[in-house]
JSON list of C-alpha atoms in Angstrom, two decimals:
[
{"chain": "A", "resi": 633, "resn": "UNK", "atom": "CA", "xyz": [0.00, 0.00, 0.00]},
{"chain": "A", "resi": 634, "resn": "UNK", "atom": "CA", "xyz": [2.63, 2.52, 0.82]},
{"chain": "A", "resi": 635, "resn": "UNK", "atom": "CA", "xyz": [4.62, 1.50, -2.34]},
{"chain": "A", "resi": 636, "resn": "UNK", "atom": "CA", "xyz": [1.49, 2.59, -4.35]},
{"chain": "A", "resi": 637, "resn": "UNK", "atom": "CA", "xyz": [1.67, 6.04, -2.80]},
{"chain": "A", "resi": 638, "resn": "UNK", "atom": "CA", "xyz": [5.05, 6.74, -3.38]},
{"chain": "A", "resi": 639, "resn": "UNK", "atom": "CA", "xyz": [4.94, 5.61, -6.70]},
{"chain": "A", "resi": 640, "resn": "UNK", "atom": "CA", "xyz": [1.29, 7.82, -7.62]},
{"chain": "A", "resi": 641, "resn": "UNK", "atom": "CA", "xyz": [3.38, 10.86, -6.06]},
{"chain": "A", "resi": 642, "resn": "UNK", "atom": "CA", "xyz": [6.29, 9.58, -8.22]},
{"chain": "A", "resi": 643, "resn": "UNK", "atom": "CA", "xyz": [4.20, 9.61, -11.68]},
{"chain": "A", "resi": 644, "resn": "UNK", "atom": "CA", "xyz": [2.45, 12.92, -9.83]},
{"chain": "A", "resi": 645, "resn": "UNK", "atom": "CA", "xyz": [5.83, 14.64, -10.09]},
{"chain": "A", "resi": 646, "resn": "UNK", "atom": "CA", "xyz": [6.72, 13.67, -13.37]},
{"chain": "A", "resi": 647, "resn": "UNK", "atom": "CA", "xyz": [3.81, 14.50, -14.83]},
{"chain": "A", "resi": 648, "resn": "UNK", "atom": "CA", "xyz": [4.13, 17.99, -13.59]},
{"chain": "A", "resi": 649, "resn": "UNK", "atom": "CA", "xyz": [7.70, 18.13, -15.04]},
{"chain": "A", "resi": 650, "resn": "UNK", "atom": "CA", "xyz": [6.02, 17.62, -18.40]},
{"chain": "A", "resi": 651, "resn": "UNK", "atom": "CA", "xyz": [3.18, 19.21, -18.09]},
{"chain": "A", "resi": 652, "resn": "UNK", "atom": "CA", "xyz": [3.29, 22.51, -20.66]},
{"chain": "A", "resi": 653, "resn": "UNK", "atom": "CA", "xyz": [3.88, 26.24, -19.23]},
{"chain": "A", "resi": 654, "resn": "UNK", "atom": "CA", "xyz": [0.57, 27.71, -19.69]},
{"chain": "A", "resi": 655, "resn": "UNK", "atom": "CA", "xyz": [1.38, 31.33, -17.33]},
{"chain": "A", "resi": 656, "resn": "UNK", "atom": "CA", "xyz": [3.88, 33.46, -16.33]},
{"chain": "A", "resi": 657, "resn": "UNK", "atom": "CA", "xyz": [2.44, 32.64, -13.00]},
{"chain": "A", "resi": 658, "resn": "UNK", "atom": "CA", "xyz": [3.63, 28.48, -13.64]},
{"chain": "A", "resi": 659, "resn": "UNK", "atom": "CA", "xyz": [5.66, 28.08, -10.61]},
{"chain": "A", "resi": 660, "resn": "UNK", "atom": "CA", "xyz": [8.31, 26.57, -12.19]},
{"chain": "A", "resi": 661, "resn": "UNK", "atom": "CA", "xyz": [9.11, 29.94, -13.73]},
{"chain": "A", "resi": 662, "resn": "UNK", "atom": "CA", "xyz": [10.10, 31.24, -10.53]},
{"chain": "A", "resi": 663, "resn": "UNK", "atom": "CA", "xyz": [12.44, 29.16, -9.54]},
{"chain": "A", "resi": 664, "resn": "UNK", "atom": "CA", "xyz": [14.32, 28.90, -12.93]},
{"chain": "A", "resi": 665, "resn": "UNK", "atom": "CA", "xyz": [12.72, 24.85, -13.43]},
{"chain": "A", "resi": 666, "resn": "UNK", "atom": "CA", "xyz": [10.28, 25.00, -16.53]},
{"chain": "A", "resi": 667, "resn": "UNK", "atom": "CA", "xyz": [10.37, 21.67, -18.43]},
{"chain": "A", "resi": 668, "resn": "UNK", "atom": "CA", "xyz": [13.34, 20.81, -20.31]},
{"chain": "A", "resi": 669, "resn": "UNK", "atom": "CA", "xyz": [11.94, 18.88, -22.75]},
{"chain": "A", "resi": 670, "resn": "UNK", "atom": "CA", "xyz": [9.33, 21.27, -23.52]},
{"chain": "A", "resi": 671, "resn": "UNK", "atom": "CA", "xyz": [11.67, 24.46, -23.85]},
{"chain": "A", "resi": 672, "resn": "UNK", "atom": "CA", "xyz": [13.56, 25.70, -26.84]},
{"chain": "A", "resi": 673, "resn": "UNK", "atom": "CA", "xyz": [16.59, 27.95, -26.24]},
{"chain": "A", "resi": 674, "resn": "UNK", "atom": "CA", "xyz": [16.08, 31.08, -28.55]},
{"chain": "A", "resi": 675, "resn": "UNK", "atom": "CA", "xyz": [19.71, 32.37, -30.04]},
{"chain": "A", "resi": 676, "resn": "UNK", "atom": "CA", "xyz": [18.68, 36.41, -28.83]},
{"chain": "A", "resi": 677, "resn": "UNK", "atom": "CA", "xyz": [22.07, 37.41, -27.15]},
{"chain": "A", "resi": 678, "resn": "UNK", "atom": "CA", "xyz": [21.77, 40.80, -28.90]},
{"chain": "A", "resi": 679, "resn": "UNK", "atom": "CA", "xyz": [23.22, 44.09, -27.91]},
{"chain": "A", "resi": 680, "resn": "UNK", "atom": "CA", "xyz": [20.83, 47.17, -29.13]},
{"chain": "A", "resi": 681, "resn": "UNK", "atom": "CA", "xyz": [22.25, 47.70, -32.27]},
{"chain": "A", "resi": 682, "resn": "UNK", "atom": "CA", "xyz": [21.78, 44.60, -33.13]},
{"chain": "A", "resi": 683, "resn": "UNK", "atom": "CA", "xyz": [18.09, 44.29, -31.91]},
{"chain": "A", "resi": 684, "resn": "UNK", "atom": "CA", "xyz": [17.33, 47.20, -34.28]},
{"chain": "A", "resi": 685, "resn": "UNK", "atom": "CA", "xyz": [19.19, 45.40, -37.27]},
{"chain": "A", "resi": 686, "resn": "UNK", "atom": "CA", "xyz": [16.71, 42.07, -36.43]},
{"chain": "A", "resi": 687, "resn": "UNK", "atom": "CA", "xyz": [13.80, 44.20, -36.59]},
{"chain": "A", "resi": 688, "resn": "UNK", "atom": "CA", "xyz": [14.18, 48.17, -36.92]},
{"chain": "A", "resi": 689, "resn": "UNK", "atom": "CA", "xyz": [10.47, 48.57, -35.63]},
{"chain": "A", "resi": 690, "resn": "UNK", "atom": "CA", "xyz": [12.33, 47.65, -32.17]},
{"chain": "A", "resi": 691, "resn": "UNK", "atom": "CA", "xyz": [15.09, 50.58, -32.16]},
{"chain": "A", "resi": 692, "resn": "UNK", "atom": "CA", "xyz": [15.83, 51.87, -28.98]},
{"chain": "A", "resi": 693, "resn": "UNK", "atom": "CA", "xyz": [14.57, 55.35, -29.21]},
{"chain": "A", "resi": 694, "resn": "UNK", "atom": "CA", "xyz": [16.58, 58.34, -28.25]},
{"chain": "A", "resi": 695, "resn": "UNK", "atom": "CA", "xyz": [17.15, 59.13, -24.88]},
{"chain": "A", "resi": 696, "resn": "UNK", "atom": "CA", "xyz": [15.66, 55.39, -23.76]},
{"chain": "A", "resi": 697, "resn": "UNK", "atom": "CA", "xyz": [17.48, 52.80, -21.43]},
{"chain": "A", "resi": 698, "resn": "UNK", "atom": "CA", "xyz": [19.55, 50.39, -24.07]},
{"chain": "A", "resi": 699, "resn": "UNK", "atom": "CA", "xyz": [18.81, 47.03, -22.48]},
{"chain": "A", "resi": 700, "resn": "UNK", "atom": "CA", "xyz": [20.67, 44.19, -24.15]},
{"chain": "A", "resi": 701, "resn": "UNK", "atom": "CA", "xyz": [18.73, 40.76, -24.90]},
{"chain": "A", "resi": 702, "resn": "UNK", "atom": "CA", "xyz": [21.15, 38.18, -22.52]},
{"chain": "A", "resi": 703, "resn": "UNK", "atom": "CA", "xyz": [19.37, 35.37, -23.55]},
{"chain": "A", "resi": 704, "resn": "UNK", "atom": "CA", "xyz": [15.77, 34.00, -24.11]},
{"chain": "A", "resi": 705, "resn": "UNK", "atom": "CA", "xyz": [14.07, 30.42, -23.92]},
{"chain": "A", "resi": 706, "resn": "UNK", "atom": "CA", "xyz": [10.56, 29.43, -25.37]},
{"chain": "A", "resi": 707, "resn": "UNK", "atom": "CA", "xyz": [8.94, 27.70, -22.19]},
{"chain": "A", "resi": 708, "resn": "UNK", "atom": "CA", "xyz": [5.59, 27.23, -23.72]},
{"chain": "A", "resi": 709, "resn": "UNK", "atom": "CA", "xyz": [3.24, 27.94, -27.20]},
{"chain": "A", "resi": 710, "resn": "UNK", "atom": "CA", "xyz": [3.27, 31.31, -26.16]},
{"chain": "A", "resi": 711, "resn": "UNK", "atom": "CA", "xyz": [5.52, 32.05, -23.08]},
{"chain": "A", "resi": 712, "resn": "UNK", "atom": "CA", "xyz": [9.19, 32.61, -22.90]},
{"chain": "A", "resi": 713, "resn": "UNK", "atom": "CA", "xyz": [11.38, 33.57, -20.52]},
{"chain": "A", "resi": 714, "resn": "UNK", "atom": "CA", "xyz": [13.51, 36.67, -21.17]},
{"chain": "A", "resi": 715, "resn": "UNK", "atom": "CA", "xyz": [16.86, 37.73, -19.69]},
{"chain": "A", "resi": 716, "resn": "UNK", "atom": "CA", "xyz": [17.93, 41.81, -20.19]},
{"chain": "A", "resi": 717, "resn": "UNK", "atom": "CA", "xyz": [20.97, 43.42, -19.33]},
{"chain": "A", "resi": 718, "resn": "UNK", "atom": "CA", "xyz": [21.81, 46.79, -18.99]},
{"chain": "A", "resi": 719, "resn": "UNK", "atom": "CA", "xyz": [23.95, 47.75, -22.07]},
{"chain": "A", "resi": 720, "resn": "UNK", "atom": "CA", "xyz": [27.68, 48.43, -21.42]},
{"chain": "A", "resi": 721, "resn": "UNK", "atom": "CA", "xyz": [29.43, 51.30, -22.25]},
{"chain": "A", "resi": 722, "resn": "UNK", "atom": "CA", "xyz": [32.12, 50.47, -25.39]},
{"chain": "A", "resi": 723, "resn": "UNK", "atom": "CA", "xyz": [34.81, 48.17, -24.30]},
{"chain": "A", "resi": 724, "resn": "UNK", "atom": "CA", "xyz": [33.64, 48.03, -20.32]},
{"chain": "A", "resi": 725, "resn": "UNK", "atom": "CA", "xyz": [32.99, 44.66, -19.08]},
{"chain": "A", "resi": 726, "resn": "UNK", "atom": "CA", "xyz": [29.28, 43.76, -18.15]},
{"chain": "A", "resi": 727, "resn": "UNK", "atom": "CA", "xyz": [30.25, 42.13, -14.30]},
{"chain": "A", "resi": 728, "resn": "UNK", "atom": "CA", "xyz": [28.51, 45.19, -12.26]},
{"chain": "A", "resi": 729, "resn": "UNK", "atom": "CA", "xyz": [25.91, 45.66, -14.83]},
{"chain": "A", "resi": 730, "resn": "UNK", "atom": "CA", "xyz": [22.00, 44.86, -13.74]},
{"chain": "A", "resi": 731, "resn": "UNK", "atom": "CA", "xyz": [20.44, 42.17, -15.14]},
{"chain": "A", "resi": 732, "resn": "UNK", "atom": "CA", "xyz": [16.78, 41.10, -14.81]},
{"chain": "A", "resi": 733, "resn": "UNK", "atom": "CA", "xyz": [14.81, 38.07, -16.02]},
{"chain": "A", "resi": 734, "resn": "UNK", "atom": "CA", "xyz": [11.30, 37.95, -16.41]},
{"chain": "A", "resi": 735, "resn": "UNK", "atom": "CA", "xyz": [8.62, 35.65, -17.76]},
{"chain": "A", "resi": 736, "resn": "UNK", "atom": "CA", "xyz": [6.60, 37.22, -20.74]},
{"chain": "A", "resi": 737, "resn": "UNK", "atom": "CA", "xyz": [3.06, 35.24, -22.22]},
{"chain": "A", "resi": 738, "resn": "UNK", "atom": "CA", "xyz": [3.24, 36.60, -25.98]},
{"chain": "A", "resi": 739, "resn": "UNK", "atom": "CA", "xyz": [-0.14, 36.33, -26.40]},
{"chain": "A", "resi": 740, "resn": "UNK", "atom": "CA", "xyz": [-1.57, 38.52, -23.54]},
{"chain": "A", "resi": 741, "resn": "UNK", "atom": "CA", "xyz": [1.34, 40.52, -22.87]},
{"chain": "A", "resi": 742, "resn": "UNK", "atom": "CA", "xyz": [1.44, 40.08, -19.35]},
{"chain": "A", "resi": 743, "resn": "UNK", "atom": "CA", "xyz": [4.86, 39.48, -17.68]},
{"chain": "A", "resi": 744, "resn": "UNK", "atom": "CA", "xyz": [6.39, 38.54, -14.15]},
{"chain": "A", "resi": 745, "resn": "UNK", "atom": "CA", "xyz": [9.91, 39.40, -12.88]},
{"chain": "A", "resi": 746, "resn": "UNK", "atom": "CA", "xyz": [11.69, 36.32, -12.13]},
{"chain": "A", "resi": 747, "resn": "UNK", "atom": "CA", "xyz": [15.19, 37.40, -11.05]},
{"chain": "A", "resi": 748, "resn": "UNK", "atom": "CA", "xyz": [16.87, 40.56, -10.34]},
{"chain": "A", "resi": 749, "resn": "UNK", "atom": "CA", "xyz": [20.45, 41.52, -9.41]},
{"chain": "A", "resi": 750, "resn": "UNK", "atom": "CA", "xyz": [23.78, 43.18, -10.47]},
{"chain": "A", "resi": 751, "resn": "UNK", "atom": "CA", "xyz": [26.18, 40.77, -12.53]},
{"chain": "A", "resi": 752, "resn": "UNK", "atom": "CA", "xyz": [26.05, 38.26, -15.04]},
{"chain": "A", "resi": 753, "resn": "UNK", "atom": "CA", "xyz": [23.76, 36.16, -13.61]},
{"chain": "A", "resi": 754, "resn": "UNK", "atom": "CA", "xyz": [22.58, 37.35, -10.43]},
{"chain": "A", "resi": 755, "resn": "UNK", "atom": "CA", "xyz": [19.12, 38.37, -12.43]},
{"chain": "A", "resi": 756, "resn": "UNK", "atom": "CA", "xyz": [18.72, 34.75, -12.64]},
{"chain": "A", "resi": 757, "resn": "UNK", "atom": "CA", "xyz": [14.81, 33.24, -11.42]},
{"chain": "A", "resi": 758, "resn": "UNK", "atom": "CA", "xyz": [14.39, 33.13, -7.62]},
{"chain": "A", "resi": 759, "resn": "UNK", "atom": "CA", "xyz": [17.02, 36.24, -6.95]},
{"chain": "A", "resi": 760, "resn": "UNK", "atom": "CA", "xyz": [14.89, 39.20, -6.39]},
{"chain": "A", "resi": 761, "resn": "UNK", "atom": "CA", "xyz": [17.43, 41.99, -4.95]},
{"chain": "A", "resi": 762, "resn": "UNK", "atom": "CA", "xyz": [14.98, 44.91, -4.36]},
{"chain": "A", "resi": 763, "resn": "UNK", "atom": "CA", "xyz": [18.25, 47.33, -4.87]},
{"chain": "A", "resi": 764, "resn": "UNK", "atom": "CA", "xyz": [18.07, 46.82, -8.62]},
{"chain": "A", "resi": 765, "resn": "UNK", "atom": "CA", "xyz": [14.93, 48.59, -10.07]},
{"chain": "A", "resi": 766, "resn": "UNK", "atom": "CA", "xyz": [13.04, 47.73, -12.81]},
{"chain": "A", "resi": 767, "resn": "UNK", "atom": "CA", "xyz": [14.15, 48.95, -15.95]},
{"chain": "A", "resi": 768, "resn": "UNK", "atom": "CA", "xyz": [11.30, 51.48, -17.96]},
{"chain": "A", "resi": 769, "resn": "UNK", "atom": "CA", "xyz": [7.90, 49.40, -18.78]},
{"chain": "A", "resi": 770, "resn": "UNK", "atom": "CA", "xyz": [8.31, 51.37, -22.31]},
{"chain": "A", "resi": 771, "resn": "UNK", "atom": "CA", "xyz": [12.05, 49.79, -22.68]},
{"chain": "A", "resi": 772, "resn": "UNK", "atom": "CA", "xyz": [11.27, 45.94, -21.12]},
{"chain": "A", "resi": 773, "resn": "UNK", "atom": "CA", "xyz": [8.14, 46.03, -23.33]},
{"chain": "A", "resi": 774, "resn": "UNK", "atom": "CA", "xyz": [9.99, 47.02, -26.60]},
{"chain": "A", "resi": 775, "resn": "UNK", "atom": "CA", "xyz": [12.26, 44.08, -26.17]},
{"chain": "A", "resi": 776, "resn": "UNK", "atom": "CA", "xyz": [9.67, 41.46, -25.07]},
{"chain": "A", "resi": 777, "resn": "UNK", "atom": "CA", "xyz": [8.07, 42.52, -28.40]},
{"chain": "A", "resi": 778, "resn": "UNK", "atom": "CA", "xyz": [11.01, 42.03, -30.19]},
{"chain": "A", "resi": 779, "resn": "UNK", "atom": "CA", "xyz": [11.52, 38.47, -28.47]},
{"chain": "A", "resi": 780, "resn": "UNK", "atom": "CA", "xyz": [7.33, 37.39, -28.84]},
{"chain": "A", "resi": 781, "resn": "UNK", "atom": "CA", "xyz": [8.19, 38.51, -32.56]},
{"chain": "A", "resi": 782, "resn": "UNK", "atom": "CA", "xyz": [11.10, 36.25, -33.56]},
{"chain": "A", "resi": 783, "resn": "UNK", "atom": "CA", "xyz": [10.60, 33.11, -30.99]},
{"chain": "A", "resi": 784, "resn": "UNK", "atom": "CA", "xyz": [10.56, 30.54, -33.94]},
{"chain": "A", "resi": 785, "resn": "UNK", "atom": "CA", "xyz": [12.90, 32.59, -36.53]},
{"chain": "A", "resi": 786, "resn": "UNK", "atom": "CA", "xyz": [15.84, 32.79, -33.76]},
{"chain": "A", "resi": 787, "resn": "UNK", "atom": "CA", "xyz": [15.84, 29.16, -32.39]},
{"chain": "A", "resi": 788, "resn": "UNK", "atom": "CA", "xyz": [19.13, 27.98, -31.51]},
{"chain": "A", "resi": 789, "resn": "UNK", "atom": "CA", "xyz": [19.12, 24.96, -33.65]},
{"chain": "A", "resi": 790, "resn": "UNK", "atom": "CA", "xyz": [18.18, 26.75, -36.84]},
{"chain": "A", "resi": 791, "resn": "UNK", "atom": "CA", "xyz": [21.46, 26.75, -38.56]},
{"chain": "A", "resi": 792, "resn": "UNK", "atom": "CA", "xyz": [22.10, 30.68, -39.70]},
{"chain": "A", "resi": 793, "resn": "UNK", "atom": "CA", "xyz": [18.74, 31.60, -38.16]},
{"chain": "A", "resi": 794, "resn": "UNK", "atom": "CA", "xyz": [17.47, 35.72, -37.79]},
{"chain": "A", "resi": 795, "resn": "UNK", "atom": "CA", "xyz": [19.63, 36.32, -34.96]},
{"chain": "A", "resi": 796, "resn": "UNK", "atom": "CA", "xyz": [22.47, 34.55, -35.72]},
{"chain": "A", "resi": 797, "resn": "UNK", "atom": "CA", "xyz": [22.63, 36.18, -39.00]},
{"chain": "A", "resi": 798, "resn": "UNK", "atom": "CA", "xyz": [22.43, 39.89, -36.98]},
{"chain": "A", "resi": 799, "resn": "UNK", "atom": "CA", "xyz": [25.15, 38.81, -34.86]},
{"chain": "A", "resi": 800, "resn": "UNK", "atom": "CA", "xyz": [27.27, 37.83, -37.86]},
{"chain": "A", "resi": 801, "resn": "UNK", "atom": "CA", "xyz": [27.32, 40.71, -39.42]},
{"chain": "A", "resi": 802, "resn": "UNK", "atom": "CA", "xyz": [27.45, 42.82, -36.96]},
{"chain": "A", "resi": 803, "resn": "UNK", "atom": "CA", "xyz": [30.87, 40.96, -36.43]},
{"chain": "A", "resi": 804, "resn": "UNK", "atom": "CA", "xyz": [31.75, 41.41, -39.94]},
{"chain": "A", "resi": 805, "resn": "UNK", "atom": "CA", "xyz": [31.39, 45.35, -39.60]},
{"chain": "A", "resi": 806, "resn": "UNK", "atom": "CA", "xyz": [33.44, 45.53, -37.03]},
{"chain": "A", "resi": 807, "resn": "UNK", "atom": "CA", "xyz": [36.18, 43.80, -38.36]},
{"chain": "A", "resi": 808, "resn": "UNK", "atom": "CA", "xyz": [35.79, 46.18, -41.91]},
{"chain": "A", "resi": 809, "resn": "UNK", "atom": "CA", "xyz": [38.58, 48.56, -41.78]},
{"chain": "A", "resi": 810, "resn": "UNK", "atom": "CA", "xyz": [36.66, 52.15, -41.85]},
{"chain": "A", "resi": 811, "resn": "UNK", "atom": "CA", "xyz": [35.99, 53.82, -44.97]},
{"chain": "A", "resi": 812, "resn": "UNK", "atom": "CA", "xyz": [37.56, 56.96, -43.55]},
{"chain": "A", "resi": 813, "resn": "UNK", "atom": "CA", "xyz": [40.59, 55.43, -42.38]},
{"chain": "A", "resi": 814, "resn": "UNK", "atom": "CA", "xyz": [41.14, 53.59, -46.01]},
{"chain": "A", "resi": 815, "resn": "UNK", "atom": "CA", "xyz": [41.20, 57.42, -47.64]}
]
């Protein structure tokens, strides 16, 4: 008798470790554990120059925040979980920069802050430092547009997908020498 309860709370578990993300309320979300096999990393490590070369309808405008996309995974049909970074100056390392993660449903726009901290990774879900504000709703909500936008065109395994073709040649501009400096 007690075997058969383990094992119902066994198949219980596992079921809910399958079971598709449905809310940004899921609590799996907030502690960084949504459902391996049902999540697809999105290749969206892109700096805000780049995010307007994906898709110039998402510019940063002047004089907003420039958030850079750290990183993004498709959880569910509709909800992914995003990871933003404050932008670094040229050449300055991103260690003390704040970093936030938050769960976004595509379809209703609603969101939830997961994580929040200062370094690379300390914004990760289930670290809420309440020294690190929330960045602009106007900026976060530019970028999770940008993200609902391209969540199939920038999957990771897509060889030479939307993103990866950004980064590329972004890359390849930067290593052009300058068309002033050739005269």
């Amino acid at each position: 008798m007690l075997a058969a309860g383990v094992a119902a709370q066994l198949v219980g578990c596992a079921a809910n470790d399958t079971a598709a993300v449905r809310s940004v309320d899921d609590h799996r979300l907030g502690n960084g554990q949504p459902p391996v096999a049902l999540s697809t990393t999105l290749d969206m490590q892109l700096d805000w120059q780049q995010q307007a070369a994906l898709d110039p309808a998402f510019a940063t405008p002047a004089g907003a925040r420039r958030l850079d996309l750290a990183g993004a995974t498709r959880v569910g049909e509709a909800i992914v979980v995003v990871r933003l970074r404050e932008a670094a100056a040229a050449g300055a390392a991103p260690a003390g920069l704040a970093e936030w993660t938050y769960a976004v449903d595509c379809r209703s726009q609603r969101t939830r802050l997961l994580g929040a901290g200062i370094g690379i990774g300390a914004g990760l879900p289930g670290a809420l430092s309440p020294s690190v504000p929330a960045p602009a709703q106007a900026d976060r909500t530019r970028l999770f547009g940008l993200v609902c936008a391209n969540r199939t065109a920038c999957e990771l395994r897509i060889k030479a997908n939307a993103c990866e073709r950004v980064r590329a040649a972004s890359l390849a501009a930067l290593s052009q020498p300058s068309l002033r400096q050739a005269k």
